[in-house]
């Protein structure tokens, strides 16, 4: 009876910690930050959603497919960028981050100078081989690079410096700019719309970085040299493997099927972006407060992992139910009758978004434990699976085949990463028994 009561009490305490910790941390300080980032991500995702709808309505399928190619490339490169220096920066304590922010700003600017030429060259090559509108894809790649390469670093730098509402202000200004473009989309060309957005991104990023800190170039160079040595190999390999099941299926689809299939792929996938962006906003807070909340102990880290894993899973499950039950009204509201024949893509993309969401806490464990090799191995196998399925299914099923290859590849990567970290994620029976025994002894003493 005593053991049963102790187990029940322990379960209650752990459940309470999960809820209270997710809502606002031990002392509630994280609640305003969660609220500000939640609103920020709603506004930012609404802006991107409006931009995609405007391109779909006002311009050709080739323009939408070109935007999709640029977005896929930018997110692939951003995946490596995040692993090299953004996630390590996010996992620093607030006190440490504020001490090194000037060097981090310089490191970020140097990385942008390296990443942009690569992105533009890749967009030129891929768009010229896969479709006719290569100039549109190149211009769109510049926009996506300006938007996504700076997004997470600028947001994290502002948070570390205590400016928790500044990201929301930036996203609101972005929404105003996109709204004006949507209003006049039928009167301006695709190139003009992209140019206006690029100008906004340059001005916004410049002001944010100057506001955060004056760059310390020598410090930034040393930080970049160190981060490239420690994180670059696995981050680049991980990004390539991640692209194998996340971005490569779309590129294979664009090369093997007509632009309408690629346009449907991009348009319907964009409908799940609000879910992905909202989860990422929560993940920013969780990564920011992980060391402070967990105290760096194995049990604390495990509790933090399951808190985020369960909360992201619940949010994703609710979204999948809505996307499945109301897929046709959602598509009609967004695009009219243009993509009704592809309505089953929506729940598929909902499932993919949930898999990516619950992969984020696993990513934190990989960075903490630095078990890059085992995680990279599973990413490699997932990439091979995704590319193989895409080559087999895209010619037969079009956008459905590309989406299925993406989902199965991501699911395999998640299962493999959790297996590689099983000793950190799952508490062994022997460990649980030892903890219970220790608590009983402490109670007796």
Short mmCIF file of C-alpha atoms in Angstrom, two decimals:
data_model
loop_
_atom_site.label_atom_id
_atom_site.label_comp_id
_atom_site.label_asym_id
_atom_site.label_seq_id
_atom_site.Cartn_x
_atom_site.Cartn_y
_atom_site.Cartn_z
CA UNK A 1 0.00 0.00 0.00
CA UNK A 2 2.83 2.35 0.91
CA UNK A 3 4.54 1.74 -2.43
CA UNK A 4 1.26 2.27 -4.32
CA UNK A 5 0.55 5.53 -2.48
CA UNK A 6 4.11 6.70 -3.08
CA UNK A 7 3.84 5.89 -6.80
CA UNK A 8 0.49 7.71 -7.08
CA UNK A 9 1.87 10.74 -5.24
CA UNK A 10 4.91 10.73 -7.50
CA UNK A 11 2.72 10.56 -10.63
CA UNK A 12 0.63 13.50 -9.37
CA UNK A 13 3.71 15.60 -8.64
CA UNK A 14 5.23 14.82 -12.05
CA UNK A 15 1.96 15.69 -13.80
CA UNK A 16 1.75 18.97 -11.91
CA UNK A 17 5.35 19.77 -12.87
CA UNK A 18 4.58 19.07 -16.52
CA UNK A 19 1.61 21.46 -16.59
CA UNK A 20 3.07 24.23 -14.45
CA UNK A 21 6.47 24.00 -16.08
CA UNK A 22 5.03 24.19 -19.60
CA UNK A 23 2.75 27.12 -18.73
CA UNK A 24 5.23 29.41 -17.08
CA UNK A 25 8.15 27.70 -15.42
CA UNK A 26 8.64 27.27 -11.74
CA UNK A 27 8.07 30.93 -10.92
CA UNK A 28 5.84 31.94 -13.84
CA UNK A 29 8.47 34.12 -15.53
CA UNK A 30 8.20 32.23 -18.82
CA UNK A 31 4.47 32.96 -19.25
CA UNK A 32 4.85 36.49 -20.75
CA UNK A 33 7.56 35.14 -23.05
CA UNK A 34 5.33 32.28 -24.21
CA UNK A 35 2.48 34.71 -24.83
CA UNK A 36 4.60 37.17 -26.80
CA UNK A 37 6.13 34.44 -28.97
CA UNK A 38 2.78 32.76 -29.48
CA UNK A 39 1.33 36.02 -30.79
CA UNK A 40 4.49 36.64 -32.81
CA UNK A 41 4.22 33.27 -34.52
CA UNK A 42 0.52 33.71 -35.23
CA UNK A 43 1.23 37.02 -36.96
CA UNK A 44 4.28 35.68 -38.81
CA UNK A 45 2.52 32.53 -40.00
CA UNK A 46 -0.51 34.57 -41.06
CA UNK A 47 1.82 36.77 -43.12
CA UNK A 48 3.40 33.81 -44.91
CA UNK A 49 0.02 32.20 -45.42
CA UNK A 50 -1.30 35.42 -46.97
CA UNK A 51 1.79 35.65 -49.18
CA UNK A 52 1.33 32.10 -50.50
CA UNK A 53 -2.37 32.66 -51.17
CA UNK A 54 -1.61 35.93 -52.98
CA UNK A 55 0.95 34.23 -55.24
CA UNK A 56 -1.48 31.37 -55.94
CA UNK A 57 -4.32 33.73 -56.86
CA UNK A 58 -2.49 36.52 -58.68
CA UNK A 59 0.31 34.68 -60.49
CA UNK A 60 0.87 31.52 -62.49
CA UNK A 61 1.46 27.97 -61.28
CA UNK A 62 5.06 28.35 -62.45
CA UNK A 63 5.53 31.37 -60.15
CA UNK A 64 4.10 29.43 -57.21
CA UNK A 65 6.32 26.44 -58.01
CA UNK A 66 9.34 28.77 -58.25
CA UNK A 67 8.52 30.15 -54.81
CA UNK A 68 8.22 26.58 -53.55
CA UNK A 69 11.68 25.66 -54.87
CA UNK A 70 13.19 28.76 -53.25
CA UNK A 71 11.46 28.05 -49.95
CA UNK A 72 12.62 24.42 -49.95
CA UNK A 73 16.23 25.41 -50.59
CA UNK A 74 16.19 28.16 -47.98
CA UNK A 75 14.75 25.88 -45.30
CA UNK A 76 17.32 23.19 -46.15
CA UNK A 77 20.19 25.63 -45.73
CA UNK A 78 18.57 27.09 -42.60
CA UNK A 79 18.52 23.61 -41.09
CA UNK A 80 22.33 23.54 -41.19
CA UNK A 81 22.53 27.14 -40.01
CA UNK A 82 20.40 26.36 -36.95
CA UNK A 83 22.62 23.47 -35.93
CA UNK A 84 25.90 25.35 -36.38
CA UNK A 85 25.29 28.33 -34.11
CA UNK A 86 21.62 29.21 -33.48
CA UNK A 87 20.61 26.19 -31.38
CA UNK A 88 23.87 26.31 -29.35
CA UNK A 89 23.18 30.01 -28.73
CA UNK A 90 19.60 29.25 -27.71
CA UNK A 91 20.74 26.65 -25.18
CA UNK A 92 22.98 29.13 -23.37
CA UNK A 93 21.76 30.55 -20.09
CA UNK A 94 20.47 34.13 -20.31
CA UNK A 95 23.42 35.51 -18.33
CA UNK A 96 25.98 33.82 -20.56
CA UNK A 97 24.15 34.75 -23.77
CA UNK A 98 24.13 38.44 -22.89
CA UNK A 99 27.88 38.38 -22.34
CA UNK A 100 28.60 36.93 -25.80
CA UNK A 101 25.82 38.52 -27.88
CA UNK A 102 28.15 41.00 -29.63
CA UNK A 103 30.29 38.14 -30.89
CA UNK A 104 27.21 36.14 -31.87
CA UNK A 105 25.90 39.04 -33.96
CA UNK A 106 29.21 39.24 -35.83
CA UNK A 107 29.20 35.46 -36.29
CA UNK A 108 25.69 35.66 -37.72
CA UNK A 109 26.60 38.35 -40.24
CA UNK A 110 29.66 36.40 -41.40
CA UNK A 111 27.52 33.30 -41.87
CA UNK A 112 24.99 35.26 -43.95
CA UNK A 113 27.79 36.32 -46.28
CA UNK A 114 28.69 32.65 -46.72
CA UNK A 115 25.17 31.25 -47.09
CA UNK A 116 23.59 33.70 -49.55
CA UNK A 117 25.82 33.02 -52.57
CA UNK A 118 25.37 29.29 -52.05
CA UNK A 119 21.57 29.67 -51.92
CA UNK A 120 21.36 31.79 -55.09
CA UNK A 121 23.65 29.46 -57.07
CA UNK A 122 21.67 26.39 -55.95
CA UNK A 123 18.38 28.05 -56.90
CA UNK A 124 19.76 28.95 -60.33
CA UNK A 125 20.91 25.40 -61.03
CA UNK A 126 17.81 23.60 -59.76
CA UNK A 127 15.27 25.96 -61.29
CA UNK A 128 16.96 25.90 -64.71
CA UNK A 129 16.83 22.10 -64.81
CA UNK A 130 13.41 21.60 -63.23
CA UNK A 131 11.29 24.42 -64.68
CA UNK A 132 11.10 27.35 -67.05
CA UNK A 133 10.82 30.25 -64.57
CA UNK A 134 14.43 30.27 -63.33
CA UNK A 135 14.61 34.08 -62.78
CA UNK A 136 11.53 33.92 -60.54
CA UNK A 137 13.08 31.13 -58.47
CA UNK A 138 16.35 33.07 -58.05
CA UNK A 139 14.53 36.21 -56.88
CA UNK A 140 12.35 34.18 -54.56
CA UNK A 141 15.45 32.47 -53.12
CA UNK A 142 16.89 35.86 -52.18
CA UNK A 143 13.64 36.71 -50.39
CA UNK A 144 13.44 33.38 -48.55
CA UNK A 145 17.07 33.69 -47.53
CA UNK A 146 16.57 37.19 -46.14
CA UNK A 147 13.44 36.09 -44.34
CA UNK A 148 14.45 32.73 -42.85
CA UNK A 149 18.22 33.04 -42.37
CA UNK A 150 17.71 35.95 -40.01
CA UNK A 151 14.42 34.94 -38.42
CA UNK A 152 15.44 32.59 -35.62
CA UNK A 153 18.72 34.27 -34.70
CA UNK A 154 17.16 37.73 -34.51
CA UNK A 155 14.28 36.42 -32.45
CA UNK A 156 16.58 34.58 -30.04
CA UNK A 157 18.97 37.52 -29.70
CA UNK A 158 16.09 39.83 -28.81
CA UNK A 159 14.79 37.34 -26.24
CA UNK A 160 18.20 36.86 -24.64
CA UNK A 161 18.49 40.65 -24.33
CA UNK A 162 15.10 40.87 -22.60
CA UNK A 163 13.19 42.44 -25.53
CA UNK A 164 10.46 39.79 -25.56
CA UNK A 165 7.86 41.91 -27.43
CA UNK A 166 10.21 43.10 -30.18
CA UNK A 167 9.74 39.96 -32.37
CA UNK A 168 5.98 40.59 -32.36
CA UNK A 169 6.53 44.16 -33.55
CA UNK A 170 8.75 42.93 -36.40
CA UNK A 171 6.21 40.31 -37.46
CA UNK A 172 3.40 42.88 -37.35
CA UNK A 173 5.32 45.17 -39.70
CA UNK A 174 5.93 42.19 -41.97
CA UNK A 175 2.18 41.46 -41.99
CA UNK A 176 1.43 45.06 -42.97
CA UNK A 177 3.92 44.85 -45.86
CA UNK A 178 2.53 41.53 -47.11
CA UNK A 179 -1.04 42.84 -46.81
CA UNK A 180 -0.23 45.81 -49.01
CA UNK A 181 1.35 43.51 -51.60
CA UNK A 182 -1.69 41.21 -51.48
CA UNK A 183 -3.96 44.21 -51.98
CA UNK A 184 -2.12 45.32 -55.13
CA UNK A 185 -0.91 41.90 -56.34
CA UNK A 186 -3.05 42.01 -59.48
CA UNK A 187 -1.48 45.36 -60.47
CA UNK A 188 2.20 44.55 -59.89
CA UNK A 189 4.46 41.85 -61.26
CA UNK A 190 5.83 38.91 -59.28
CA UNK A 191 9.33 40.42 -59.47
CA UNK A 192 8.10 43.75 -58.08
CA UNK A 193 6.36 42.07 -55.16
CA UNK A 194 9.48 40.07 -54.29
CA UNK A 195 11.68 43.18 -54.52
CA UNK A 196 9.48 45.11 -52.07
CA UNK A 197 9.59 42.25 -49.56
CA UNK A 198 13.38 41.94 -49.92
CA UNK A 199 13.79 45.64 -49.17
CA UNK A 200 11.65 45.28 -46.04
CA UNK A 201 13.69 42.30 -44.80
CA UNK A 202 17.01 44.12 -45.30
CA UNK A 203 15.84 47.18 -43.39
CA UNK A 204 14.28 45.14 -40.57
CA UNK A 205 17.27 42.85 -40.05
CA UNK A 206 19.73 45.75 -40.09
CA UNK A 207 17.81 47.66 -37.44
CA UNK A 208 17.34 44.60 -35.23
CA UNK A 209 21.01 43.62 -35.27
CA UNK A 210 22.14 47.19 -34.56
CA UNK A 211 19.64 47.35 -31.71
CA UNK A 212 20.81 44.08 -30.15
CA UNK A 213 24.57 44.76 -30.10
CA UNK A 214 27.41 46.31 -32.00
CA UNK A 215 29.21 43.43 -33.78
CA UNK A 216 32.54 42.35 -32.32
CA UNK A 217 34.22 40.98 -35.45
CA UNK A 218 37.25 39.34 -33.90
CA UNK A 219 35.13 37.61 -31.31
CA UNK A 220 32.61 36.58 -33.95
CA UNK A 221 35.34 35.08 -36.16
CA UNK A 222 36.68 33.00 -33.27
CA UNK A 223 33.17 31.84 -32.34
CA UNK A 224 32.43 30.87 -35.93
CA UNK A 225 35.72 29.00 -36.23
CA UNK A 226 34.93 27.06 -33.04
CA UNK A 227 31.29 26.36 -33.96
CA UNK A 228 32.25 25.20 -37.44
CA UNK A 229 34.74 22.77 -35.93
CA UNK A 230 32.31 21.38 -33.34
CA UNK A 231 28.89 21.58 -35.00
CA UNK A 232 29.35 22.09 -38.75
CA UNK A 233 30.11 18.50 -39.83
CA UNK A 234 27.05 16.94 -38.25
CA UNK A 235 24.86 20.02 -38.95
CA UNK A 236 25.66 20.04 -42.67
CA UNK A 237 25.33 16.29 -42.95
CA UNK A 238 22.13 16.41 -40.93
CA UNK A 239 20.75 19.16 -43.16
CA UNK A 240 21.57 17.18 -46.28
CA UNK A 241 19.95 14.09 -44.85
CA UNK A 242 16.99 16.14 -43.57
CA UNK A 243 16.58 17.54 -47.08
CA UNK A 244 16.58 13.99 -48.40
CA UNK A 245 13.15 13.33 -46.93
CA UNK A 246 11.90 16.90 -46.43
CA UNK A 247 12.86 18.88 -49.54
CA UNK A 248 14.16 16.39 -52.13
CA UNK A 249 10.72 14.82 -52.79
CA UNK A 250 9.39 18.21 -53.89
CA UNK A 251 12.37 18.84 -56.17
CA UNK A 252 11.94 15.36 -57.69
CA UNK A 253 8.23 16.11 -58.14
CA UNK A 254 9.01 19.41 -59.90
CA UNK A 255 11.43 17.65 -62.24
CA UNK A 256 9.17 14.71 -63.11
CA UNK A 257 5.62 16.10 -63.16
CA UNK A 258 3.75 19.13 -64.47
CA UNK A 259 3.81 22.51 -62.62
CA UNK A 260 0.22 21.99 -61.38
CA UNK A 261 1.36 19.07 -59.19
CA UNK A 262 4.23 21.11 -57.72
CA UNK A 263 1.92 24.10 -57.18
CA UNK A 264 -0.61 21.93 -55.29
CA UNK A 265 2.22 20.50 -53.18
CA UNK A 266 3.41 23.99 -52.18
CA UNK A 267 -0.04 25.53 -51.72
CA UNK A 268 -1.46 22.81 -49.48
CA UNK A 269 1.73 22.38 -47.49
CA UNK A 270 1.66 26.09 -46.71
CA UNK A 271 -1.69 25.62 -44.95
CA UNK A 272 0.12 23.69 -42.21
CA UNK A 273 2.70 26.42 -41.70
CA UNK A 274 0.74 28.07 -38.85
CA UNK A 275 0.96 24.82 -36.88
CA UNK A 276 4.71 24.48 -37.51
CA UNK A 277 5.43 28.10 -36.67
CA UNK A 278 3.40 28.02 -33.45
CA UNK A 279 5.19 24.87 -32.28
CA UNK A 280 8.53 26.45 -33.12
CA UNK A 281 7.64 29.48 -30.99
CA UNK A 282 7.04 27.16 -28.04
CA UNK A 283 10.30 25.36 -28.80
CA UNK A 284 12.21 28.63 -28.68
CA UNK A 285 11.02 29.17 -25.11
CA UNK A 286 11.71 25.57 -24.13
CA UNK A 287 15.26 25.69 -25.49
CA UNK A 288 15.81 29.12 -23.92
CA UNK A 289 14.77 27.92 -20.44
CA UNK A 290 15.90 24.28 -20.61
CA UNK A 291 19.04 24.59 -18.51
CA UNK A 292 17.48 26.97 -16.00
CA UNK A 293 14.37 24.80 -15.49
CA UNK A 294 16.08 21.40 -15.52
CA UNK A 295 19.11 22.47 -13.44
CA UNK A 296 21.16 20.37 -15.86
CA UNK A 297 20.29 17.11 -14.09
CA UNK A 298 19.34 13.93 -16.00
CA UNK A 299 15.93 13.75 -14.31
CA UNK A 300 15.28 17.43 -14.95
CA UNK A 301 16.22 17.11 -18.60
CA UNK A 302 14.04 14.01 -18.95
CA UNK A 303 11.06 15.83 -17.39
CA UNK A 304 11.59 18.81 -19.70
CA UNK A 305 11.73 16.48 -22.71
CA UNK A 306 8.47 14.72 -21.88
CA UNK A 307 6.78 18.00 -21.02
CA UNK A 308 7.49 19.39 -24.48
CA UNK A 309 6.93 16.06 -26.25
CA UNK A 310 3.46 15.59 -24.74
CA UNK A 311 2.37 19.20 -25.21
CA UNK A 312 3.48 19.30 -28.86
CA UNK A 313 1.80 15.94 -29.53
CA UNK A 314 -1.51 17.14 -28.09
CA UNK A 315 -1.46 20.34 -30.14
CA UNK A 316 -0.59 18.37 -33.28
CA UNK A 317 -3.28 15.75 -32.71
CA UNK A 318 -5.95 18.44 -32.42
CA UNK A 319 -4.69 20.04 -35.63
CA UNK A 320 -4.77 16.73 -37.54
CA UNK A 321 -8.40 16.14 -36.48
CA UNK A 322 -9.39 19.59 -37.75
CA UNK A 323 -7.46 19.18 -41.02
CA UNK A 324 -9.04 15.80 -41.69
CA UNK A 325 -12.62 16.73 -40.82
CA UNK A 326 -12.64 20.14 -42.55
CA UNK A 327 -10.09 19.70 -45.32
CA UNK A 328 -12.38 20.66 -48.19
CA UNK A 329 -13.84 23.81 -46.54
CA UNK A 330 -10.31 24.90 -45.59
CA UNK A 331 -9.07 24.47 -49.16
CA UNK A 332 -12.12 26.25 -50.56
CA UNK A 333 -11.62 29.15 -48.16
CA UNK A 334 -7.95 29.47 -49.09
CA UNK A 335 -7.89 28.73 -52.83
CA UNK A 336 -11.47 28.30 -54.01
CA UNK A 337 -11.83 25.30 -56.34
CA UNK A 338 -8.23 25.45 -57.57
CA UNK A 339 -6.82 22.55 -55.50
CA UNK A 340 -9.93 20.60 -54.42
CA UNK A 341 -8.69 17.48 -56.21
CA UNK A 342 -5.73 17.39 -53.79
CA UNK A 343 -7.70 17.68 -50.52
CA UNK A 344 -6.24 14.50 -48.98
CA UNK A 345 -2.81 16.15 -48.99
CA UNK A 346 -3.90 18.34 -46.07
CA UNK A 347 -4.10 15.62 -43.36
CA UNK A 348 -0.86 14.13 -44.73
CA UNK A 349 0.89 17.45 -44.21
CA UNK A 350 -0.72 17.75 -40.79
CA UNK A 351 0.86 14.44 -39.80
CA UNK A 352 4.22 15.58 -41.14
CA UNK A 353 4.01 18.81 -39.12
CA UNK A 354 3.37 16.85 -35.94
CA UNK A 355 6.36 14.58 -36.60
CA UNK A 356 8.59 17.62 -37.10
CA UNK A 357 7.18 19.21 -33.94
CA UNK A 358 7.97 16.30 -31.65
CA UNK A 359 11.40 16.03 -33.25
CA UNK A 360 12.34 19.43 -31.77
CA UNK A 361 12.78 18.23 -28.14
CA UNK A 362 14.81 15.30 -29.49
CA UNK A 363 17.04 17.87 -31.21
CA UNK A 364 17.66 19.52 -27.84
CA UNK A 365 18.78 16.22 -26.33
CA UNK A 366 21.15 15.63 -29.24
CA UNK A 367 22.80 19.02 -28.62
CA UNK A 368 23.02 18.48 -24.87
CA UNK A 369 24.48 14.97 -25.15
CA UNK A 370 26.48 15.77 -28.33
CA UNK A 371 25.59 12.36 -29.76
CA UNK A 372 25.84 13.67 -33.27
CA UNK A 373 27.17 10.53 -34.93
CA UNK A 374 24.31 8.21 -34.01
CA UNK A 375 21.69 10.84 -34.89
CA UNK A 376 23.37 11.54 -38.24
CA UNK A 377 23.34 7.84 -39.08
CA UNK A 378 19.57 7.66 -38.65
CA UNK A 379 19.17 10.86 -40.69
CA UNK A 380 21.20 9.25 -43.49
CA UNK A 381 18.98 6.18 -43.55
CA UNK A 382 15.88 8.41 -43.51
CA UNK A 383 17.20 10.49 -46.41
CA UNK A 384 17.86 7.39 -48.49
CA UNK A 385 14.35 6.16 -47.70
CA UNK A 386 12.77 9.51 -48.63
CA UNK A 387 14.64 9.90 -51.91
CA UNK A 388 14.02 6.28 -52.93
CA UNK A 389 10.29 6.57 -52.22
CA UNK A 390 10.12 9.91 -54.04
CA UNK A 391 11.70 8.51 -57.22
CA UNK A 392 9.33 5.54 -57.07
CA UNK A 393 6.10 7.35 -56.15
CA UNK A 394 6.26 10.84 -57.74
CA UNK A 395 5.91 9.62 -61.37
CA UNK A 396 2.94 7.46 -60.33
CA UNK A 397 1.04 9.52 -57.74
CA UNK A 398 2.40 13.03 -58.26
CA UNK A 399 2.10 15.31 -55.24
CA UNK A 400 0.60 12.49 -53.13
CA UNK A 401 3.69 10.36 -53.75
CA UNK A 402 6.02 13.22 -52.79
CA UNK A 403 4.06 13.92 -49.61
CA UNK A 404 4.02 10.24 -48.62
CA UNK A 405 7.80 9.96 -49.15
CA UNK A 406 8.30 13.03 -46.96
CA UNK A 407 6.10 11.74 -44.12
CA UNK A 408 7.61 8.24 -44.02
CA UNK A 409 11.16 9.59 -44.12
CA UNK A 410 10.50 11.99 -41.25
CA UNK A 411 8.81 9.29 -39.17
CA UNK A 412 11.75 6.92 -39.64
CA UNK A 413 14.19 9.68 -38.61
CA UNK A 414 12.21 10.43 -35.43
CA UNK A 415 12.01 6.78 -34.37
CA UNK A 416 15.72 6.27 -35.03
CA UNK A 417 16.78 9.38 -33.08
CA UNK A 418 14.65 8.40 -30.08
CA UNK A 419 16.15 4.93 -30.16
CA UNK A 420 19.68 6.39 -30.19
CA UNK A 421 18.80 8.52 -27.12
CA UNK A 422 16.73 5.89 -25.35
CA UNK A 423 18.83 5.98 -22.16
CA UNK A 424 18.16 9.72 -21.79
CA UNK A 425 14.48 9.58 -22.77
CA UNK A 426 13.25 6.43 -21.05
CA UNK A 427 13.86 5.78 -17.41
CA UNK A 428 14.97 2.20 -16.82
CA UNK A 429 13.09 -0.03 -14.39
CA UNK A 430 16.22 -0.39 -12.28
CA UNK A 431 16.65 3.38 -12.11
CA UNK A 432 13.01 3.90 -11.13
CA UNK A 433 13.22 1.25 -8.40
CA UNK A 434 16.42 2.79 -7.03
CA UNK A 435 14.83 6.25 -6.92
CA UNK A 436 11.76 4.90 -5.11
CA UNK A 437 13.94 3.07 -2.60
CA UNK A 438 16.01 6.20 -1.96
CA UNK A 439 12.88 8.28 -1.33
CA UNK A 440 11.56 5.72 1.12
CA UNK A 441 14.86 5.74 3.02
CA UNK A 442 14.85 9.55 3.12
CA UNK A 443 11.27 9.51 4.43
CA UNK A 444 12.21 7.07 7.22
CA UNK A 445 15.28 9.07 8.18
#
